[in-house]
Amino acid sequence: KAGVTQTPRYLIKTRGQQVTLSCSPISGHRSVSWYQQTPGQGLQFLFEYFSETQRNKGNFPGRFSGRQFSNSRSEMNVSTLELGDSALYLCASSLGQLDGYTFGSGTRLTVV
Amino acid sequence: GDSVTQMEGPVTLSEEAFLTINCTYTATGYPSLFWYVQYPGEGLQLLLKATKADDKGSNKGFEATYRKETTSFHLEKGSVQVSDSAVYFCALTPTGNQFYFGTGTSLTVIP
């Protein structure tokens, strides 16, 4: 079966711009989570959605937002980009409970 | 709060050597524990998991045992291969809604 698909794979944006990243979870997975991965901070939790509702949110500023659609696909948006937002953004989906995540390959965002 | 501490790398081993990557955790209640592996340029892949005390997760020759008394979940492999070179992450979830990851341990296996 198809895995978690993230688009685009690579993105270069300028400071002050906004960006939208997309994630298609594994069919049947209703839980979608987003993480930011950087060499200095490791994996940091952004938010988790289940059935179009945000269930958990990490400690990120309001510039980071997300949503989930009725087909479980999810998007995250970052507004007013800063250089420090350069990172690998990983989406993960799960059947829920304690099954563990299946991760996508990530979107590498570079802010210049 | 909940957290995971894993040994810092990088770790360099010769092929067929024994591997141990230490992982300890802090959590209230009874979390589930995981090991994930990340190959260059890719996302994380679930390697193994354990959902209750004394459970042993295993996959591809890797093993880890959920030790509640020592709050540990050390990853082991008896004989590593060059293809095992990757970054390994220990993780826990208390509820399944949010995961807490360690900082990752880079492993390089040389022929």
PDB file of C-alpha atoms in Angstrom:
ATOM      1  CA  LYS A   1       0.000   0.000   0.000  1.00  0.00           C
ATOM      2  CA  ALA A   2       1.133   3.559  -0.562  1.00  0.00           C
ATOM      3  CA  GLY A   3       3.076   5.191   2.232  1.00  0.00           C
ATOM      4  CA  VAL A   4       2.839   8.683   3.616  1.00  0.00           C
ATOM      5  CA  THR A   5       3.345  11.188   0.812  1.00  0.00           C
ATOM      6  CA  GLN A   6       4.684  14.661   1.415  1.00  0.00           C
ATOM      7  CA  THR A   7       4.889  17.398  -1.163  1.00  0.00           C
ATOM      8  CA  PRO A   8       6.967  19.156  -2.168  1.00  0.00           C
ATOM      9  CA  ARG A   9      10.240  17.415  -1.273  1.00  0.00           C
ATOM     10  CA  TYR A  10      12.276  20.587  -1.404  1.00  0.00           C
ATOM     11  CA  LEU A  11      11.354  24.228  -1.057  1.00  0.00           C
ATOM     12  CA  ILE A  12      13.310  27.462  -0.992  1.00  0.00           C
ATOM     13  CA  LYS A  13      11.555  30.550   0.319  1.00  0.00           C
ATOM     14  CA  THR A  14      12.528  34.081   1.244  1.00  0.00           C
ATOM     15  CA  ARG A  15      12.208  35.564   4.719  1.00  0.00           C
ATOM     16  CA  GLY A  16       8.771  37.032   5.289  1.00  0.00           C
ATOM     17  CA  GLN A  17       7.016  34.758   2.814  1.00  0.00           C
ATOM     18  CA  GLN A  18       4.582  32.054   3.752  1.00  0.00           C
ATOM     19  CA  VAL A  19       4.602  28.387   2.811  1.00  0.00           C
ATOM     20  CA  THR A  20       2.149  25.502   2.731  1.00  0.00           C
ATOM     21  CA  LEU A  21       3.257  21.889   2.999  1.00  0.00           C
ATOM     22  CA  SER A  22       1.062  18.940   2.156  1.00  0.00           C
ATOM     23  CA  CYS A  23       0.765  15.430   3.559  1.00  0.00           C
ATOM     24  CA  SER A  24      -1.282  12.475   2.383  1.00  0.00           C
ATOM     25  CA  PRO A  25      -1.444   9.768   5.049  1.00  0.00           C
ATOM     26  CA  ILE A  26      -1.702   6.047   4.555  1.00  0.00           C
ATOM     27  CA  SER A  27      -5.211   5.078   3.536  1.00  0.00           C
ATOM     28  CA  GLY A  28      -7.275   4.428   6.648  1.00  0.00           C
ATOM     29  CA  HIS A  29      -5.011   6.396   8.973  1.00  0.00           C
ATOM     30  CA  ARG A  30      -6.975   9.189  10.619  1.00  0.00           C
ATOM     31  CA  SER A  31      -4.243  10.569  12.841  1.00  0.00           C
ATOM     32  CA  VAL A  32      -1.691  12.886  11.241  1.00  0.00           C
ATOM     33  CA  SER A  33       1.162  14.536  13.100  1.00  0.00           C
ATOM     34  CA  TRP A  34       3.788  17.048  12.059  1.00  0.00           C
ATOM     35  CA  TYR A  35       7.345  17.366  13.332  1.00  0.00           C
ATOM     36  CA  GLN A  36      10.166  19.786  12.689  1.00  0.00           C
ATOM     37  CA  GLN A  37      13.631  18.242  12.515  1.00  0.00           C
ATOM     38  CA  THR A  38      16.783  20.322  12.817  1.00  0.00           C
ATOM     39  CA  PRO A  39      20.369  19.340  13.662  1.00  0.00           C
ATOM     40  CA  GLY A  40      20.338  21.453  16.812  1.00  0.00           C
ATOM     41  CA  GLN A  41      16.898  20.708  18.245  1.00  0.00           C
ATOM     42  CA  GLY A  42      16.214  17.232  16.898  1.00  0.00           C
ATOM     43  CA  LEU A  43      12.593  16.241  16.374  1.00  0.00           C
ATOM     44  CA  GLN A  44      10.107  18.708  17.763  1.00  0.00           C
ATOM     45  CA  PHE A  45       6.373  18.079  17.802  1.00  0.00           C
ATOM     46  CA  LEU A  46       4.273  20.648  15.978  1.00  0.00           C
ATOM     47  CA  PHE A  47       0.712  19.330  16.115  1.00  0.00           C
ATOM     48  CA  GLU A  48      -1.510  16.307  15.709  1.00  0.00           C
ATOM     49  CA  TYR A  49      -4.844  16.038  13.947  1.00  0.00           C
ATOM     50  CA  PHE A  50      -7.485  13.377  14.185  1.00  0.00           C
ATOM     51  CA  SER A  51     -10.710  13.462  12.177  1.00  0.00           C
ATOM     52  CA  GLU A  52     -10.164  17.102  11.202  1.00  0.00           C
ATOM     53  CA  THR A  53      -9.635  18.217  14.813  1.00  0.00           C
ATOM     54  CA  GLN A  54      -6.367  19.363  16.310  1.00  0.00           C
ATOM     55  CA  ARG A  55      -5.842  17.170  19.363  1.00  0.00           C
ATOM     56  CA  ASN A  56      -2.386  18.284  20.444  1.00  0.00           C
ATOM     57  CA  LYS A  57      -0.143  21.207  19.777  1.00  0.00           C
ATOM     58  CA  GLY A  58       3.540  21.640  20.471  1.00  0.00           C
ATOM     59  CA  ASN A  59       5.345  24.706  21.673  1.00  0.00           C
ATOM     60  CA  PHE A  60       5.616  26.660  18.431  1.00  0.00           C
ATOM     61  CA  PRO A  61       4.537  30.226  17.700  1.00  0.00           C
ATOM     62  CA  GLY A  62       1.201  30.988  16.086  1.00  0.00           C
ATOM     63  CA  ARG A  63       2.932  31.414  12.719  1.00  0.00           C
ATOM     64  CA  PHE A  64       2.772  27.644  12.485  1.00  0.00           C
ATOM     65  CA  SER A  65      -0.682  26.303  11.772  1.00  0.00           C
ATOM     66  CA  GLY A  66      -2.243  23.261  10.244  1.00  0.00           C
ATOM     67  CA  ARG A  67      -5.449  21.642   9.211  1.00  0.00           C
ATOM     68  CA  GLN A  68      -6.828  18.277   8.227  1.00  0.00           C
ATOM     69  CA  PHE A  69      -9.413  17.587   5.580  1.00  0.00           C
ATOM     70  CA  SER A  70     -12.228  15.070   5.577  1.00  0.00           C
ATOM     71  CA  ASN A  71     -10.111  12.639   3.547  1.00  0.00           C
ATOM     72  CA  SER A  72      -7.427  12.827   6.297  1.00  0.00           C
ATOM     73  CA  ARG A  73      -4.999  14.737   4.099  1.00  0.00           C
ATOM     74  CA  SER A  74      -3.267  17.460   6.051  1.00  0.00           C
ATOM     75  CA  GLU A  75      -1.526  20.729   5.374  1.00  0.00           C
ATOM     76  CA  MET A  76       0.686  22.857   7.525  1.00  0.00           C
ATOM     77  CA  ASN A  77       1.301  26.522   6.945  1.00  0.00           C
ATOM     78  CA  VAL A  78       4.096  28.746   8.146  1.00  0.00           C
ATOM     79  CA  SER A  79       3.609  32.478   7.769  1.00  0.00           C
ATOM     80  CA  THR A  80       6.192  35.252   7.928  1.00  0.00           C
ATOM     81  CA  LEU A  81       9.072  32.853   7.464  1.00  0.00           C
ATOM     82  CA  GLU A  82      12.263  33.319   9.466  1.00  0.00           C
ATOM     83  CA  LEU A  83      15.733  31.942   8.766  1.00  0.00           C
ATOM     84  CA  GLY A  84      15.335  29.665  11.795  1.00  0.00           C
ATOM     85  CA  ASP A  85      12.398  27.927  10.157  1.00  0.00           C
ATOM     86  CA  SER A  86      14.792  26.157   7.811  1.00  0.00           C
ATOM     87  CA  ALA A  87      14.334  22.482   8.646  1.00  0.00           C
ATOM     88  CA  LEU A  88      13.084  19.116   7.516  1.00  0.00           C
ATOM     89  CA  TYR A  89       9.339  18.956   8.159  1.00  0.00           C
ATOM     90  CA  LEU A  90       8.087  15.449   8.700  1.00  0.00           C
ATOM     91  CA  CYS A  91       4.528  14.238   8.541  1.00  0.00           C
ATOM     92  CA  ALA A  92       3.510  10.980  10.181  1.00  0.00           C
ATOM     93  CA  SER A  93       0.275   9.066  10.158  1.00  0.00           C
ATOM     94  CA  SER A  94      -1.071   6.426  12.476  1.00  0.00           C
ATOM     95  CA  LEU A  95      -4.063   4.239  13.067  1.00  0.00           C
ATOM     96  CA  GLY A  96      -4.023   5.812  16.479  1.00  0.00           C
ATOM     97  CA  GLN A  97      -3.570   4.543  19.979  1.00  0.00           C
ATOM     98  CA  LEU A  98      -0.173   2.931  20.393  1.00  0.00           C
ATOM     99  CA  ASP A  99       0.561   1.642  16.893  1.00  0.00           C
ATOM    100  CA  GLY A 100       3.447   3.952  16.193  1.00  0.00           C
ATOM    101  CA  TYR A 101       3.892   6.327  13.316  1.00  0.00           C
ATOM    102  CA  THR A 102       4.606   5.843   9.646  1.00  0.00           C
ATOM    103  CA  PHE A 103       6.628   8.821   8.476  1.00  0.00           C
ATOM    104  CA  GLY A 104       6.838  10.469   5.106  1.00  0.00           C
ATOM    105  CA  SER A 105      10.177  11.391   3.546  1.00  0.00           C
ATOM    106  CA  GLY A 106       9.728  14.992   4.599  1.00  0.00           C
ATOM    107  CA  THR A 107       9.817  18.410   3.016  1.00  0.00           C
ATOM    108  CA  ARG A 108      13.145  20.190   3.277  1.00  0.00           C
ATOM    109  CA  LEU A 109      12.440  23.894   3.670  1.00  0.00           C
ATOM    110  CA  THR A 110      15.233  26.399   3.230  1.00  0.00           C
ATOM    111  CA  VAL A 111      14.580  30.025   4.115  1.00  0.00           C
ATOM    112  CA  VAL A 112      17.005  32.543   2.612  1.00  0.00           C
TER     113      VAL A 112
ATOM    114  CA  GLY B   1       7.242  15.922  31.801  1.00  0.00           C
ATOM    115  CA  ASP B   2       7.768  12.961  29.528  1.00  0.00           C
ATOM    116  CA  SER B   3      11.163  12.688  27.894  1.00  0.00           C
ATOM    117  CA  VAL B   4      13.692  10.338  26.360  1.00  0.00           C
ATOM    118  CA  THR B   5      17.460  10.380  26.807  1.00  0.00           C
ATOM    119  CA  GLN B   6      19.643   8.359  24.494  1.00  0.00           C
ATOM    120  CA  MET B   7      23.364   7.970  24.274  1.00  0.00           C
ATOM    121  CA  GLU B   8      25.147  10.506  22.185  1.00  0.00           C
ATOM    122  CA  GLY B   9      27.002   9.494  19.109  1.00  0.00           C
ATOM    123  CA  PRO B  10      28.425   9.161  16.753  1.00  0.00           C
ATOM    124  CA  VAL B  11      29.040   5.463  17.126  1.00  0.00           C
ATOM    125  CA  THR B  12      31.472   3.735  14.758  1.00  0.00           C
ATOM    126  CA  LEU B  13      31.691  -0.047  14.668  1.00  0.00           C
ATOM    127  CA  SER B  14      33.322  -2.651  12.500  1.00  0.00           C
ATOM    128  CA  GLU B  15      31.120  -5.031  10.594  1.00  0.00           C
ATOM    129  CA  GLU B  16      29.918  -7.985  12.724  1.00  0.00           C
ATOM    130  CA  ALA B  17      30.500  -6.096  15.983  1.00  0.00           C
ATOM    131  CA  PHE B  18      27.931  -6.028  18.783  1.00  0.00           C
ATOM    132  CA  LEU B  19      25.778  -2.919  19.017  1.00  0.00           C
ATOM    133  CA  THR B  20      24.181  -1.316  22.056  1.00  0.00           C
ATOM    134  CA  ILE B  21      22.509   2.082  21.993  1.00  0.00           C
ATOM    135  CA  ASN B  22      21.286   3.157  25.402  1.00  0.00           C
ATOM    136  CA  CYS B  23      17.908   4.761  25.937  1.00  0.00           C
ATOM    137  CA  THR B  24      16.277   5.791  29.205  1.00  0.00           C
ATOM    138  CA  TYR B  25      12.985   7.520  29.678  1.00  0.00           C
ATOM    139  CA  THR B  26      10.955   9.604  32.081  1.00  0.00           C
ATOM    140  CA  ALA B  27       7.199   9.232  31.988  1.00  0.00           C
ATOM    141  CA  THR B  28       4.159   9.048  34.177  1.00  0.00           C
ATOM    142  CA  GLY B  29       2.073   5.955  33.810  1.00  0.00           C
ATOM    143  CA  TYR B  30       2.922   3.227  31.351  1.00  0.00           C
ATOM    144  CA  PRO B  31       4.124   4.566  28.017  1.00  0.00           C
ATOM    145  CA  SER B  32       4.761   2.577  24.869  1.00  0.00           C
ATOM    146  CA  LEU B  33       8.353   2.598  23.689  1.00  0.00           C
ATOM    147  CA  PHE B  34       9.744   2.633  20.152  1.00  0.00           C
ATOM    148  CA  TRP B  35      12.930   2.621  18.146  1.00  0.00           C
ATOM    149  CA  TYR B  36      12.948   4.382  14.796  1.00  0.00           C
ATOM    150  CA  VAL B  37      15.700   4.431  12.165  1.00  0.00           C
ATOM    151  CA  GLN B  38      16.437   7.197   9.678  1.00  0.00           C
ATOM    152  CA  TYR B  39      18.539   6.600   6.571  1.00  0.00           C
ATOM    153  CA  PRO B  40      20.089   9.584   4.778  1.00  0.00           C
ATOM    154  CA  GLY B  41      17.559  11.705   2.939  1.00  0.00           C
ATOM    155  CA  GLU B  42      14.594   9.758   4.242  1.00  0.00           C
ATOM    156  CA  GLY B  43      11.952   9.961   6.931  1.00  0.00           C
ATOM    157  CA  LEU B  44      11.934   7.816  10.028  1.00  0.00           C
ATOM    158  CA  GLN B  45      11.007   4.155   9.838  1.00  0.00           C
ATOM    159  CA  LEU B  46       9.591   2.180  12.727  1.00  0.00           C
ATOM    160  CA  LEU B  47      12.147  -0.444  13.724  1.00  0.00           C
ATOM    161  CA  LEU B  48      10.512  -2.059  16.745  1.00  0.00           C
ATOM    162  CA  LYS B  49       8.192  -1.340  19.640  1.00  0.00           C
ATOM    163  CA  ALA B  50       7.118  -2.575  23.076  1.00  0.00           C
ATOM    164  CA  THR B  51       3.901  -1.624  24.764  1.00  0.00           C
ATOM    165  CA  LYS B  52       4.286  -2.943  28.301  1.00  0.00           C
ATOM    166  CA  ALA B  53       6.920  -3.817  30.869  1.00  0.00           C
ATOM    167  CA  ASP B  54       9.134  -6.825  30.057  1.00  0.00           C
ATOM    168  CA  ASP B  55       7.974  -6.859  26.434  1.00  0.00           C
ATOM    169  CA  LYS B  56      10.757  -7.452  23.930  1.00  0.00           C
ATOM    170  CA  GLY B  57      10.488  -5.810  20.543  1.00  0.00           C
ATOM    171  CA  SER B  58      12.507  -7.279  17.702  1.00  0.00           C
ATOM    172  CA  ASN B  59      12.999  -6.739  13.990  1.00  0.00           C
ATOM    173  CA  LYS B  60      15.794  -7.321  11.444  1.00  0.00           C
ATOM    174  CA  GLY B  61      18.104  -8.703  14.157  1.00  0.00           C
ATOM    175  CA  PHE B  62      17.583  -5.716  16.446  1.00  0.00           C
ATOM    176  CA  GLU B  63      16.094  -6.181  19.902  1.00  0.00           C
ATOM    177  CA  ALA B  64      15.047  -4.000  22.819  1.00  0.00           C
ATOM    178  CA  THR B  65      13.420  -4.927  26.121  1.00  0.00           C
ATOM    179  CA  TYR B  66      11.070  -2.633  28.048  1.00  0.00           C
ATOM    180  CA  ARG B  67      12.596  -2.412  31.544  1.00  0.00           C
ATOM    181  CA  LYS B  68      10.325  -0.522  33.873  1.00  0.00           C
ATOM    182  CA  GLU B  69      12.545  -0.978  36.920  1.00  0.00           C
ATOM    183  CA  THR B  70      15.414   0.831  35.200  1.00  0.00           C
ATOM    184  CA  THR B  71      13.205   2.942  32.880  1.00  0.00           C
ATOM    185  CA  SER B  72      15.265   1.770  29.934  1.00  0.00           C
ATOM    186  CA  PHE B  73      14.791   0.484  26.391  1.00  0.00           C
ATOM    187  CA  HIS B  74      18.292  -0.209  25.092  1.00  0.00           C
ATOM    188  CA  LEU B  75      18.690  -1.210  21.448  1.00  0.00           C
ATOM    189  CA  GLU B  76      20.951  -4.190  20.682  1.00  0.00           C
ATOM    190  CA  LYS B  77      22.111  -6.145  17.671  1.00  0.00           C
ATOM    191  CA  GLY B  78      24.478  -9.048  17.785  1.00  0.00           C
ATOM    192  CA  SER B  79      26.250  -8.482  14.472  1.00  0.00           C
ATOM    193  CA  VAL B  80      25.945  -5.188  12.618  1.00  0.00           C
ATOM    194  CA  GLN B  81      26.239  -4.772   8.864  1.00  0.00           C
ATOM    195  CA  VAL B  82      27.304  -1.826   6.745  1.00  0.00           C
ATOM    196  CA  SER B  83      23.666  -1.443   5.720  1.00  0.00           C
ATOM    197  CA  ASP B  84      22.759  -0.696   9.371  1.00  0.00           C
ATOM    198  CA  SER B  85      24.531   2.665   9.127  1.00  0.00           C
ATOM    199  CA  ALA B  86      21.837   5.231   9.968  1.00  0.00           C
ATOM    200  CA  VAL B  87      20.543   7.432  12.760  1.00  0.00           C
ATOM    201  CA  TYR B  88      18.535   5.667  15.466  1.00  0.00           C
ATOM    202  CA  PHE B  89      15.866   7.379  17.556  1.00  0.00           C
ATOM    203  CA  CYS B  90      14.316   6.158  20.769  1.00  0.00           C
ATOM    204  CA  ALA B  91      10.768   7.397  21.399  1.00  0.00           C
ATOM    205  CA  LEU B  92       7.880   7.051  23.788  1.00  0.00           C
ATOM    206  CA  THR B  93       4.206   7.848  23.795  1.00  0.00           C
ATOM    207  CA  PRO B  94       2.070   7.886  26.921  1.00  0.00           C
ATOM    208  CA  THR B  95      -1.226   8.092  25.082  1.00  0.00           C
ATOM    209  CA  GLY B  96      -0.611   7.543  21.371  1.00  0.00           C
ATOM    210  CA  ASN B  97      -1.472  11.164  20.632  1.00  0.00           C
ATOM    211  CA  GLN B  98       2.005  12.611  20.956  1.00  0.00           C
ATOM    212  CA  PHE B  99       5.443  11.057  20.708  1.00  0.00           C
ATOM    213  CA  TYR B 100       8.603  12.183  22.459  1.00  0.00           C
ATOM    214  CA  PHE B 101      11.847  11.468  20.635  1.00  0.00           C
ATOM    215  CA  GLY B 102      15.434  11.275  21.790  1.00  0.00           C
ATOM    216  CA  THR B 103      18.077  13.303  20.002  1.00  0.00           C
ATOM    217  CA  GLY B 104      19.181  10.418  17.826  1.00  0.00           C
ATOM    218  CA  THR B 105      22.361   8.336  17.702  1.00  0.00           C
ATOM    219  CA  SER B 106      24.324   8.166  14.479  1.00  0.00           C
ATOM    220  CA  LEU B 107      25.776   4.740  13.701  1.00  0.00           C
ATOM    221  CA  THR B 108      28.449   4.107  11.085  1.00  0.00           C
ATOM    222  CA  VAL B 109      29.505   0.550  10.346  1.00  0.00           C
ATOM    223  CA  ILE B 110      32.783   0.126   8.510  1.00  0.00           C
ATOM    224  CA  PRO B 111      33.697  -2.981   6.493  1.00  0.00           C
TER     225      PRO B 111
END
